[in-house]
Amino acid sequence: MSVSTTSAQEDRAADRVRTDQVIVLFGATGDLARRKLLPGMFHLSQVGLMPEGFRIIGAARRAISTDEFRQVARESVEGSGRKPDAGNAFDEFAEALSFVGVGEGFGPLGDAVEGAKKELGGDADLLFYLSLPPKAAAGTVEEIGKLGLDEDARVITEKPFGTDLRSAHELNGRLHSVFQENRIYRIDHYLGREAVQNLLALRFANGMFEPVWNRNHIDHVQIDIPETLSIEMRGSFYEDTGAFRDMLVTHLFQVLGFVAMEPPTSLEPKPLGLEREKVFDSMLPLRPEDVVRGQYVGYREEDGVDPDSDTETFIAVKAFVDNWRWEGVPFYLRSGKRMAESHHVLTIAFKQPPRRMFPLDQDLIPEGFGRDHLTFELGEPGSISTSFLAKVPGATMQLGEAHMKFTYAEAFGNNQAALDPYERLIHDAMNGDRTLFTSSAAIERLWEISEPVLEAPPPAIPYWRGSWGPREIDQLIAPRRWHLPSDHV
């Protein structure tokens, strides 16, 4: 497949952040900062997307020296695969790094921010990244307000955005007491994936898809994020969260918003966000009988886990968007830990047309799932495949399954300037682009439709590690069937 990529790298590289930035990274020595944020900002500088002038101030309760923080950053970059293009590239990046301990008070942070702004000429934008748990993030926001650092500043907050409707409302209230809504960037890294954003391009830039993207032609939709990983030493965190809060109310519902939204008037933040919020407003409250919760065998032996825990490590739900386009079309969402394979999959299953004129072998088409469907692999680098029926060569009319597949790597090559999700979203936040961030109203609406399940959750059913979850999920989707990732072309 041939795809034009004329000046793609030049266009991306020219999109440098317009204003100088002072970035305060709270939780700067934590896991997320080491794995994603520090390597990500280094890569942004490598490909020419950071502003001309920037300073990154690491902040954490435990104080370390600036030299120690620079060493943390160096080790993070070296372990990430984001290798320097030149021998002194990291040293130049490290000059922009400093560190402030806030365990004994936030006063030194105010001095550090003021000093960094003066170094950049006084006109730099201020961006706070709260790589912190919700409780610590709320307290940090209050301290920022007390220092008077919130004026014209932006803040990035990490999920989970609360644990239910009440806590989400309280957290949003704490944020709004210091920052205006249009200065708050609730980051869900899943929306920064190229393959997720390509849903917009496929739907709205191609005349073959949008006319059939509705209840008249689509039988059902599946969004599937199985993981082979365990809870990875996060027992206490997972006990308070579980798969429902960790994956469904964030990643899975957000992808559903992109799949189900109406065409926006433009791809600007306001119209795009408005159409996604209309989808959430149209979703019916989840019913406990349309939910399967599971827990992998051995979870209760993990460190930090209650021996009698009912926390789910697997979740599957049937959801509905109750509007004209999607009335009666079920959306099946599934995610879990310790499953057979790791994938990030969206499947659009089309309705079967009458095939009475074909001498069709009924074994060819499993009951409840036709061979005509689109499958999006939303992982990196991503792919789109379509499966359909075609004539098998020969003297008789016999149908067989055929496939076509598009992959980003084959079509566009390995673009070194391409950004990973966190890099894309940090870059957007520095530019003030809220397109791929979620509003407080959307977050609270998603918790609202989740309330019936949170109040009366069905029991967590044990499932074996390396499986596809509890067998009860087959009853949830019947008479259809799950399109397992191992079925992929």
Coordinates of C-alpha atoms in Angstrom, one line a residue:
M1 CA 0.0 0.0 0.0
S2 CA 1.4 3.4 -1.0
V3 CA 0.7 6.4 1.1
S4 CA 2.1 9.9 0.5
T5 CA 4.1 11.3 3.4
T6 CA 5.4 14.4 1.8
S7 CA 6.9 16.8 4.4
A8 CA 5.2 15.0 7.3
Q9 CA 8.3 15.1 9.5
E10 CA 8.9 18.8 8.5
D11 CA 5.3 19.8 9.4
R12 CA 5.5 18.0 12.7
A13 CA 8.9 19.3 13.6
A14 CA 7.8 22.9 12.8
D15 CA 5.0 22.7 15.3
R16 CA 7.2 23.9 18.2
V17 CA 5.5 25.1 21.3
R18 CA 4.9 28.8 20.8
T19 CA 5.8 30.2 24.2
D20 CA 8.6 29.5 26.7
Q21 CA 7.5 27.1 29.5
V22 CA 8.3 26.5 33.1
I23 CA 7.1 23.0 33.9
V24 CA 6.7 21.9 37.5
L25 CA 6.6 18.1 37.7
F26 CA 5.2 16.9 41.0
G27 CA 6.0 13.2 41.7
A28 CA 9.2 13.8 39.7
T29 CA 11.0 10.7 41.2
G30 CA 8.0 8.4 40.9
D31 CA 7.3 5.5 38.5
L32 CA 5.3 7.4 35.9
A33 CA 7.9 10.2 35.7
R34 CA 10.7 7.8 35.3
R35 CA 9.0 5.6 32.7
K36 CA 7.1 8.2 30.6
L37 CA 7.3 11.8 31.6
L38 CA 11.1 12.5 31.8
P39 CA 11.9 10.4 28.7
G40 CA 8.9 12.0 26.9
M41 CA 10.0 15.6 27.5
F42 CA 13.5 14.7 26.4
H43 CA 12.2 13.3 23.2
L44 CA 10.1 16.4 22.6
S45 CA 13.3 18.4 22.8
Q46 CA 15.1 16.0 20.5
V47 CA 12.5 16.4 17.7
G48 CA 12.2 20.2 18.0
L49 CA 8.8 20.3 19.7
M50 CA 9.7 21.9 23.0
P51 CA 9.8 25.7 23.1
E52 CA 12.9 27.7 22.5
G53 CA 13.2 28.2 26.2
F54 CA 12.1 25.8 28.9
R55 CA 12.8 24.8 32.5
I56 CA 11.6 21.6 34.2
I57 CA 11.4 21.8 38.0
G58 CA 11.1 18.4 39.7
A59 CA 9.2 18.4 43.0
A60 CA 8.6 15.7 45.5
R61 CA 8.2 15.3 49.3
R62 CA 11.6 13.7 49.7
A63 CA 14.3 16.2 48.8
I64 CA 17.2 15.3 46.5
S65 CA 19.8 17.5 44.9
T66 CA 19.5 18.8 41.3
D67 CA 22.4 16.7 40.3
E68 CA 20.7 13.6 41.7
F69 CA 17.5 14.5 39.8
R70 CA 19.5 14.9 36.6
Q71 CA 20.9 11.5 37.1
V72 CA 17.4 10.1 37.7
A73 CA 16.4 11.7 34.4
R74 CA 19.5 10.3 32.6
E75 CA 18.8 6.8 33.8
S76 CA 15.1 7.2 32.8
V77 CA 16.0 8.2 29.3
E78 CA 18.6 5.5 28.9
G79 CA 16.1 2.8 30.0
S80 CA 13.3 4.1 27.8
G81 CA 14.6 3.6 24.3
R82 CA 14.6 7.4 23.7
K83 CA 18.3 7.5 22.9
P84 CA 20.0 10.8 22.3
D85 CA 20.7 11.7 18.7
A86 CA 24.0 13.3 19.5
G87 CA 26.6 12.7 22.3
N88 CA 25.8 15.9 24.2
A89 CA 22.1 16.0 23.6
F90 CA 21.1 14.8 27.1
D91 CA 23.6 17.2 28.7
E92 CA 21.9 20.1 27.0
F93 CA 18.5 18.9 28.1
A94 CA 19.8 18.4 31.7
E95 CA 20.7 22.0 31.9
A96 CA 17.0 22.8 32.0
L97 CA 16.4 20.5 35.0
S98 CA 16.3 21.4 38.7
F99 CA 14.7 20.0 41.8
V100 CA 12.8 21.3 44.9
G101 CA 11.7 19.3 47.9
V102 CA 8.3 20.3 49.2
G103 CA 8.1 17.9 52.2
E104 CA 8.7 20.8 54.7
G105 CA 6.7 23.4 52.8
F106 CA 6.0 24.8 49.3
G107 CA 7.8 28.2 49.8
P108 CA 11.0 27.1 48.0
L109 CA 8.9 26.0 45.0
G110 CA 7.6 29.6 44.6
D111 CA 11.1 30.9 44.6
A112 CA 12.2 28.3 42.1
V113 CA 9.4 29.2 39.7
E114 CA 10.1 32.9 40.0
G115 CA 13.8 32.2 39.3
A116 CA 13.1 30.0 36.3
K117 CA 10.8 32.6 34.8
K118 CA 13.4 35.3 35.2
E119 CA 16.0 33.1 33.4
L120 CA 13.6 32.8 30.5
G121 CA 12.8 36.5 30.3
G122 CA 9.8 36.7 32.5
D123 CA 7.1 35.9 29.9
A124 CA 7.1 32.1 30.2
D125 CA 3.9 30.0 30.6
L126 CA 3.6 27.9 33.8
L127 CA 2.5 24.3 33.6
F128 CA 2.0 22.0 36.6
Y129 CA 2.0 18.3 36.1
L130 CA 0.4 16.4 39.0
S131 CA 1.8 12.9 38.8
L132 CA 0.2 12.2 42.1
P133 CA -2.6 10.1 43.7
P134 CA -5.9 12.0 43.9
K135 CA -5.6 12.9 47.6
A136 CA -2.1 14.2 47.3
A137 CA -3.0 16.1 44.1
A138 CA -5.9 17.9 45.8
G139 CA -3.6 19.1 48.6
T140 CA -1.0 20.2 46.2
V141 CA -3.5 22.2 44.3
E142 CA -4.4 24.1 47.4
E143 CA -0.7 24.9 48.1
I144 CA -0.4 26.2 44.6
G145 CA -3.3 28.5 45.2
K146 CA -1.8 29.7 48.5
L147 CA 1.4 30.6 46.7
G148 CA -0.5 32.6 44.1
L149 CA 1.1 30.5 41.3
D150 CA -2.2 29.7 39.7
E151 CA -2.7 32.9 37.7
D152 CA -2.6 32.0 34.0
A153 CA -1.1 28.6 34.8
R154 CA -2.2 25.3 33.5
V155 CA -2.4 22.0 35.4
I156 CA -2.4 18.4 34.2
T157 CA -4.0 15.8 36.4
E158 CA -3.7 12.1 36.2
K159 CA -6.5 9.5 36.5
P160 CA -8.3 8.2 38.4
F161 CA -10.5 11.3 38.4
G162 CA -12.3 10.3 41.6
T163 CA -13.7 6.9 42.5
D164 CA -17.4 7.6 42.3
L165 CA -19.7 10.5 41.5
R166 CA -19.3 12.2 44.9
S167 CA -15.5 12.0 45.0
A168 CA -15.3 13.2 41.4
H169 CA -17.5 16.2 42.2
E170 CA -15.4 17.0 45.3
L171 CA -12.1 16.7 43.3
N172 CA -13.4 19.0 40.5
G173 CA -14.5 21.4 43.2
R174 CA -11.0 21.5 44.7
L175 CA -9.5 22.0 41.2
H176 CA -12.0 24.8 40.4
S177 CA -11.2 26.6 43.6
V178 CA -7.8 27.4 42.2
F179 CA -7.9 26.8 38.4
Q180 CA -10.5 27.7 35.8
E181 CA -11.9 24.8 33.9
N182 CA -10.2 25.8 30.6
R183 CA -6.8 25.6 32.4
I184 CA -7.3 22.0 33.7
Y185 CA -6.1 19.1 31.6
R186 CA -7.3 15.7 32.8
I187 CA -4.9 13.4 31.0
D188 CA -6.0 10.0 29.7
H189 CA -2.9 8.8 27.8
Y190 CA -5.1 6.4 25.8
L191 CA -6.5 9.3 23.8
G192 CA -3.0 10.3 22.8
R193 CA -2.6 7.1 20.7
E194 CA -2.3 7.6 17.0
A195 CA -4.6 4.7 16.3
V196 CA -7.3 6.1 18.5
Q197 CA -7.2 9.4 16.8
N198 CA -7.2 7.7 13.5
L199 CA -10.8 6.7 14.2
L200 CA -11.7 10.3 13.4
A201 CA -9.9 10.2 10.1
L202 CA -11.4 6.9 9.1
R203 CA -14.9 7.9 9.9
F204 CA -15.1 11.5 8.8
A205 CA -12.6 11.6 5.9
N206 CA -13.8 8.6 4.0
G207 CA -17.2 8.4 2.2
M208 CA -17.3 4.6 2.4
F209 CA -17.6 4.5 6.2
E210 CA -19.7 7.4 7.6
P211 CA -22.9 6.5 5.7
V212 CA -23.0 3.0 7.2
W213 CA -21.8 4.0 10.7
N214 CA -25.2 3.6 12.4
R215 CA -27.8 1.2 13.7
N216 CA -29.1 0.4 10.3
H217 CA -25.8 -1.3 9.3
I218 CA -23.9 -2.1 12.5
D219 CA -24.9 -5.0 14.7
H220 CA -22.7 -4.3 17.7
V221 CA -19.4 -2.8 18.8
Q222 CA -16.7 -4.4 20.9
I223 CA -13.9 -2.6 22.7
D224 CA -11.4 -5.0 24.2
I225 CA -8.2 -4.3 26.3
P226 CA -7.0 -7.6 27.7
E227 CA -3.6 -7.5 29.5
T228 CA -1.3 -10.4 30.4
L229 CA 0.2 -8.3 33.2
S230 CA -0.7 -8.8 36.8
I231 CA -1.3 -5.8 39.2
E232 CA 2.5 -5.4 39.4
M233 CA 3.1 -4.7 43.1
R234 CA 0.2 -2.3 43.2
G235 CA -2.0 -4.3 45.5
S236 CA -3.1 -1.5 47.8
F237 CA -3.8 0.8 44.9
Y238 CA -5.8 -1.9 43.1
E239 CA -7.8 -2.8 46.1
D240 CA -9.2 0.8 46.2
T241 CA -9.6 1.0 42.4
G242 CA -10.3 -2.3 40.6
A243 CA -10.7 -2.8 36.8
F244 CA -14.0 -1.0 36.7
R245 CA -12.6 2.3 38.0
D246 CA -9.1 1.8 36.5
M247 CA -10.1 0.9 32.9
L248 CA -13.8 1.2 32.2
V249 CA -14.6 4.8 33.3
T250 CA -11.5 6.0 31.7
H251 CA -10.0 4.3 28.7
L252 CA -12.9 2.2 27.5
F253 CA -15.6 4.8 27.8
Q254 CA -13.4 7.4 26.2
V255 CA -12.8 5.2 23.1
L256 CA -16.6 4.6 23.0
G257 CA -17.0 8.4 22.8
F258 CA -14.9 8.5 19.7
V259 CA -16.7 5.6 18.0
A260 CA -20.2 6.9 18.7
M261 CA -19.9 10.7 18.3
E262 CA -21.6 12.7 15.7
P263 CA -19.5 14.6 13.1
P264 CA -18.2 17.8 14.8
T265 CA -18.2 21.1 13.0
S266 CA -14.4 21.1 13.2
L267 CA -11.6 19.3 15.0
E268 CA -11.1 22.2 17.3
P269 CA -11.3 21.4 21.1
K270 CA -14.8 22.9 21.8
P271 CA -16.9 21.2 19.0
L272 CA -15.0 17.9 19.3
G273 CA -15.5 17.9 23.1
L274 CA -19.1 18.8 22.7
E275 CA -19.9 15.8 20.5
R276 CA -18.1 13.4 22.8
E277 CA -20.1 14.8 25.8
K278 CA -23.3 14.3 23.8
V279 CA -22.5 10.6 23.6
F280 CA -21.9 10.3 27.3
D281 CA -25.2 12.3 28.0
S282 CA -27.0 9.7 25.7
M283 CA -25.6 6.6 27.5
L284 CA -28.1 4.7 29.6
P285 CA -27.1 4.0 33.2
L286 CA -25.3 0.6 33.5
R287 CA -27.3 -2.3 34.9
P288 CA -25.7 -4.7 37.3
E289 CA -27.2 -7.6 35.3
D290 CA -25.3 -6.3 32.3
V291 CA -21.9 -6.5 34.1
V292 CA -19.5 -9.4 34.7
R293 CA -16.8 -8.9 37.3
G294 CA -13.9 -11.3 37.6
Q295 CA -10.9 -11.9 39.8
Y296 CA -7.9 -14.0 38.6
V297 CA -7.0 -16.9 40.8
G298 CA -4.0 -15.9 43.0
Y299 CA -4.9 -12.2 43.2
R300 CA -5.7 -12.5 46.9
E301 CA -2.1 -13.7 47.5
E302 CA -0.6 -10.5 46.0
D303 CA 1.1 -8.1 48.4
G304 CA -1.3 -5.5 49.8
V305 CA -4.4 -7.4 48.9
D306 CA -7.2 -8.4 51.4
P307 CA -7.3 -12.2 51.7
D308 CA -11.1 -12.0 51.4
S309 CA -11.0 -9.3 48.6
D310 CA -13.9 -9.0 46.2
T311 CA -12.0 -6.4 44.0
E312 CA -12.4 -7.2 40.3
T313 CA -9.3 -7.6 38.1
F314 CA -11.6 -8.2 35.1
I315 CA -14.6 -6.3 33.9
A316 CA -17.1 -6.8 31.0
V317 CA -20.1 -4.7 30.4
K318 CA -22.9 -4.2 27.9
A319 CA -23.7 -0.5 27.4
F320 CA -26.1 1.4 25.2
V321 CA -26.0 4.9 23.6
D322 CA -29.7 5.9 23.5
N323 CA -29.9 8.2 20.5
W324 CA -31.1 8.1 16.9
R325 CA -27.8 6.8 15.5
W326 CA -27.2 4.0 18.0
E327 CA -30.6 3.0 19.4
G328 CA -30.6 -0.8 20.1
V329 CA -26.9 -1.3 19.2
P330 CA -25.0 -2.9 22.2
F331 CA -21.5 -1.8 23.0
Y332 CA -19.5 -4.6 24.7
L333 CA -16.5 -3.5 26.7
R334 CA -14.0 -5.8 28.3
S335 CA -10.7 -5.5 30.1
G336 CA -8.8 -7.6 32.6
K337 CA -5.4 -8.6 34.1
R338 CA -3.6 -11.9 33.6
M339 CA -5.4 -12.7 30.4
A340 CA -4.4 -14.9 27.5
E341 CA -3.0 -12.0 25.3
S342 CA -2.4 -8.3 25.5
H343 CA -4.2 -6.2 22.9
H344 CA -6.1 -2.9 22.4
V345 CA -8.9 -3.8 20.1
L346 CA -12.0 -2.1 18.6
T347 CA -14.3 -4.3 16.5
I348 CA -17.2 -2.9 14.4
A349 CA -19.4 -5.9 13.5
F350 CA -21.8 -5.2 10.6
K351 CA -25.2 -6.8 10.2
Q352 CA -25.4 -9.7 7.8
P353 CA -27.3 -9.2 4.6
P354 CA -29.6 -11.9 3.2
R355 CA -27.5 -14.6 1.5
R356 CA -30.3 -16.8 0.3
M357 CA -28.8 -17.0 -3.2
F358 CA -25.5 -18.4 -2.0
P359 CA -25.1 -22.1 -1.1
L360 CA -23.4 -21.1 2.1
D361 CA -21.8 -23.6 4.4
Q362 CA -23.3 -22.6 7.8
D363 CA -20.1 -23.6 9.6
L364 CA -18.3 -20.8 7.7
I365 CA -20.1 -18.1 9.8
P366 CA -20.2 -18.7 13.5
E367 CA -23.6 -17.9 15.0
G368 CA -23.8 -14.3 16.2
F369 CA -20.7 -13.0 14.5
G370 CA -20.5 -12.4 10.8
R371 CA -17.3 -12.4 8.9
D372 CA -17.8 -8.8 7.7
H373 CA -16.3 -6.5 10.3
L374 CA -13.7 -3.9 10.9
T375 CA -11.0 -4.5 13.5
F376 CA -8.8 -1.7 14.8
E377 CA -5.6 -2.6 16.8
L378 CA -5.3 0.5 18.9
G379 CA -1.9 -0.4 20.3
E380 CA 1.3 1.0 18.9
P381 CA 2.0 1.3 16.0
G382 CA -1.6 0.2 15.2
S383 CA -3.5 -1.4 12.3
I384 CA -6.9 -1.6 10.7
S385 CA -8.1 -4.8 9.2
T386 CA -11.3 -5.8 7.5
S387 CA -12.8 -9.2 7.1
F388 CA -15.4 -10.1 4.4
L389 CA -16.7 -12.9 2.3
A390 CA -15.4 -13.5 -1.3
K391 CA -15.8 -16.2 -3.9
V392 CA -13.3 -19.1 -3.6
P393 CA -11.7 -19.8 -7.0
G394 CA -13.3 -22.8 -8.7
A395 CA -16.2 -24.0 -10.8
T396 CA -18.8 -23.6 -8.1
M397 CA -20.0 -20.6 -6.1
Q398 CA -18.4 -21.1 -2.8
L399 CA -17.7 -18.3 -0.3
G400 CA -14.6 -18.0 1.8
E401 CA -13.3 -15.5 4.3
A402 CA -11.0 -12.9 2.9
H403 CA -9.0 -10.1 4.6
M404 CA -7.4 -6.7 4.0
K405 CA -5.1 -5.0 6.4
F406 CA -3.5 -1.6 6.8
T407 CA -0.6 -1.1 9.3
Y408 CA 0.9 2.2 10.3
A409 CA 4.5 0.8 10.2
E410 CA 4.2 -0.4 6.6
A411 CA 2.3 2.6 5.3
F412 CA 4.2 5.4 6.9
G413 CA 7.5 3.8 8.0
N414 CA 9.2 4.3 11.3
N415 CA 8.8 8.0 11.7
Q416 CA 11.4 9.0 14.3
A417 CA 9.5 12.2 15.0
A418 CA 6.3 10.3 16.0
L419 CA 5.2 10.9 19.5
D420 CA 4.0 8.4 22.1
P421 CA 0.7 9.2 23.8
Y422 CA 2.2 11.1 26.8
E423 CA 4.4 13.1 24.6
R424 CA 1.6 14.1 22.4
L425 CA -0.6 15.2 25.3
I426 CA 2.1 17.1 27.1
H427 CA 2.8 18.9 23.9
D428 CA -0.9 19.7 23.5
A429 CA -1.1 21.0 27.0
M430 CA 1.8 23.3 26.6
N431 CA 0.1 24.7 23.5
G432 CA -3.2 25.1 25.3
D433 CA -4.9 22.5 23.1
R434 CA -7.7 20.7 25.1
T435 CA -8.9 18.6 22.2
L436 CA -7.9 15.2 23.7
F437 CA -8.6 16.1 27.3
T438 CA -11.8 15.4 29.3
S439 CA -14.0 18.0 30.9
S440 CA -15.3 17.9 34.5
A441 CA -18.9 17.5 33.1
A442 CA -17.9 14.5 31.1
I443 CA -16.1 12.9 34.0
E444 CA -19.1 13.4 36.4
R445 CA -21.5 12.0 33.8
L446 CA -19.5 8.8 33.4
W447 CA -19.5 8.3 37.1
E448 CA -23.3 9.0 37.1
I449 CA -24.1 6.3 34.7
S450 CA -21.8 3.9 36.6
E451 CA -23.5 4.5 40.0
P452 CA -26.0 1.6 39.8
V453 CA -23.1 -0.9 39.4
L454 CA -20.9 0.8 42.1
E455 CA -23.8 0.7 44.5
A456 CA -24.8 -3.0 43.8
P457 CA -21.8 -4.7 42.1
P458 CA -22.3 -8.4 41.2
P459 CA -19.8 -10.7 42.9
A460 CA -16.3 -11.1 41.4
I461 CA -16.1 -14.5 39.7
P462 CA -12.7 -16.4 39.8
Y463 CA -11.0 -17.0 36.5
W464 CA -7.8 -18.7 35.6
R465 CA -4.7 -16.8 34.7
G466 CA -4.0 -17.0 30.9
S467 CA -7.7 -17.3 30.1
W468 CA -10.2 -14.8 28.6
G469 CA -12.0 -14.2 31.9
P470 CA -15.0 -15.9 33.5
R471 CA -17.2 -18.0 31.3
E472 CA -20.2 -15.9 32.2
I473 CA -19.0 -13.3 29.7
D474 CA -20.4 -15.6 26.9
Q475 CA -23.8 -15.3 28.4
L476 CA -23.5 -11.5 28.5
I477 CA -22.9 -11.3 24.8
A478 CA -25.1 -14.2 23.6
P479 CA -26.4 -14.9 21.0
R480 CA -23.3 -13.0 19.6
R481 CA -19.8 -14.0 20.5
W482 CA -16.6 -12.3 21.5
H483 CA -14.2 -11.5 18.8
L484 CA -11.1 -12.7 20.5
P485 CA -7.8 -10.9 19.7
S486 CA -6.4 -14.3 18.6
D487 CA -8.9 -14.3 15.7
H488 CA -7.1 -11.3 14.2
V489 CA -5.8 -11.3 10.7

